[in-house]
Coordinates of C-alpha atoms in Angstrom, one line a residue:
X12 CA -4.0 37.0 -16.7
X13 CA -1.2 35.1 -16.4
X14 CA -1.1 31.8 -15.9
X15 CA -1.0 28.8 -13.0
X16 CA 3.2 27.1 -13.3
X17 CA 3.1 24.6 -11.8
X18 CA 6.0 24.4 -8.8
X19 CA 5.8 20.5 -7.6
X20 CA 8.3 18.1 -9.1
X21 CA 5.7 15.1 -9.3
X22 CA 2.3 15.0 -11.3
X23 CA -0.5 14.6 -8.7
X24 CA -2.9 12.5 -9.6
X25 CA -6.7 12.7 -8.9
X26 CA -7.2 8.5 -7.7
X27 CA -10.7 8.5 -5.4
X28 CA -11.3 5.1 -3.9
X29 CA -11.2 3.4 0.0
X30 CA -7.9 4.0 1.8
X31 CA -7.5 1.8 4.6
X32 CA -4.9 2.8 7.1
X33 CA -3.6 2.7 11.2
X34 CA -1.4 4.9 13.4
X35 CA 1.7 4.1 14.3
X36 CA 1.7 2.8 18.2
X37 CA -2.5 2.0 17.4
X38 CA -4.3 -1.4 17.9
X39 CA -6.7 -0.1 15.5
X40 CA -7.6 0.6 11.8
X41 CA -9.6 3.9 10.5
X42 CA -11.3 4.1 6.7
X43 CA -10.8 7.2 4.2
X44 CA -11.3 7.5 0.3
X45 CA -8.5 9.3 -1.0
X46 CA -8.2 12.1 -3.3
X47 CA -5.1 13.5 -4.9
X48 CA -1.8 11.0 -5.1
X49 CA 1.4 11.9 -6.2
X50 CA 5.0 10.4 -5.9
X51 CA 5.5 12.2 -2.6
X52 CA 2.4 12.6 -1.1
X53 CA -1.1 11.4 -0.3
X54 CA -4.5 13.7 0.3
X55 CA -7.5 12.3 1.9
X56 CA -11.0 12.4 3.2
X57 CA -11.5 10.6 6.7
X58 CA -14.1 10.8 9.1
X59 CA -11.2 10.4 12.0
X60 CA -8.7 13.3 13.2
X61 CA -5.7 11.7 13.1
X62 CA -2.3 14.4 15.0
X63 CA 0.0 16.1 13.0
X64 CA 3.0 13.6 13.2
X65 CA 1.6 10.5 12.8
X66 CA 3.0 7.4 11.5
X67 CA 1.1 6.4 9.3
X68 CA 0.1 2.7 7.3
X69 CA -1.5 3.0 4.6
X70 CA -3.5 0.4 2.1
X71 CA -4.9 1.3 -1.0
X72 CA -6.6 -1.4 -3.9
X73 CA -7.8 1.5 -6.8
X74 CA -9.1 -1.5 -9.1
X75 CA -10.9 -3.9 -6.5
X76 CA -8.8 -7.1 -8.0
X77 CA -7.9 -6.5 -11.2
X78 CA -4.3 -3.9 -10.2
X79 CA -2.2 -5.1 -6.6
X80 CA -3.1 -3.5 -3.6
X81 CA -0.4 0.4 -2.6
X82 CA 0.7 -0.2 0.4
X83 CA 3.0 2.6 2.4
X84 CA 3.6 4.8 5.3
X85 CA 3.7 8.4 5.8
X86 CA 3.7 10.7 8.5
X87 CA 0.8 13.5 8.6
X88 CA 1.4 16.8 8.0
X89 CA -1.8 18.6 7.9
X90 CA -5.3 18.4 9.3
X91 CA -8.4 20.3 8.9
X92 CA -11.6 19.9 9.1
X93 CA -13.2 19.3 5.8
X94 CA -15.7 22.3 4.6
X95 CA -18.4 20.0 2.8
X96 CA -18.6 17.6 5.6
X97 CA -18.1 18.5 9.6
X98 CA -18.0 14.8 10.5
X99 CA -15.0 14.6 7.9
X100 CA -11.3 16.2 8.1
X101 CA -9.5 16.7 5.2
X102 CA -5.4 14.7 5.8
X103 CA -2.1 15.5 4.1
X104 CA 0.3 12.7 4.2
X105 CA 4.1 12.4 3.3
X106 CA 5.2 9.2 1.9
X107 CA 7.8 7.9 3.4
X108 CA 8.3 4.2 2.1
X109 CA 6.1 3.1 -0.6
X110 CA 6.4 -1.1 -1.4

């Protein structure tokens, strides 16, 4: 059995924390739980189904008050139903700007 060779340019970190996000052009705010985070992308689970190509503003508070929030903007590149919960979606976001 051959070993898996990592082809990504950036390391992915599994960071499970609350994500607050909004869709550009919409008034409402949504919440999710982050999964994988890398320098170029974020994967999260949420009960709101954004559309592919939506532009989202993201705020993550990884350790409460100990670290500053992670603030980013990105584009939704994939939305699939969560196989563990029919009310949730797995959302992949390509990060386009971080602050």
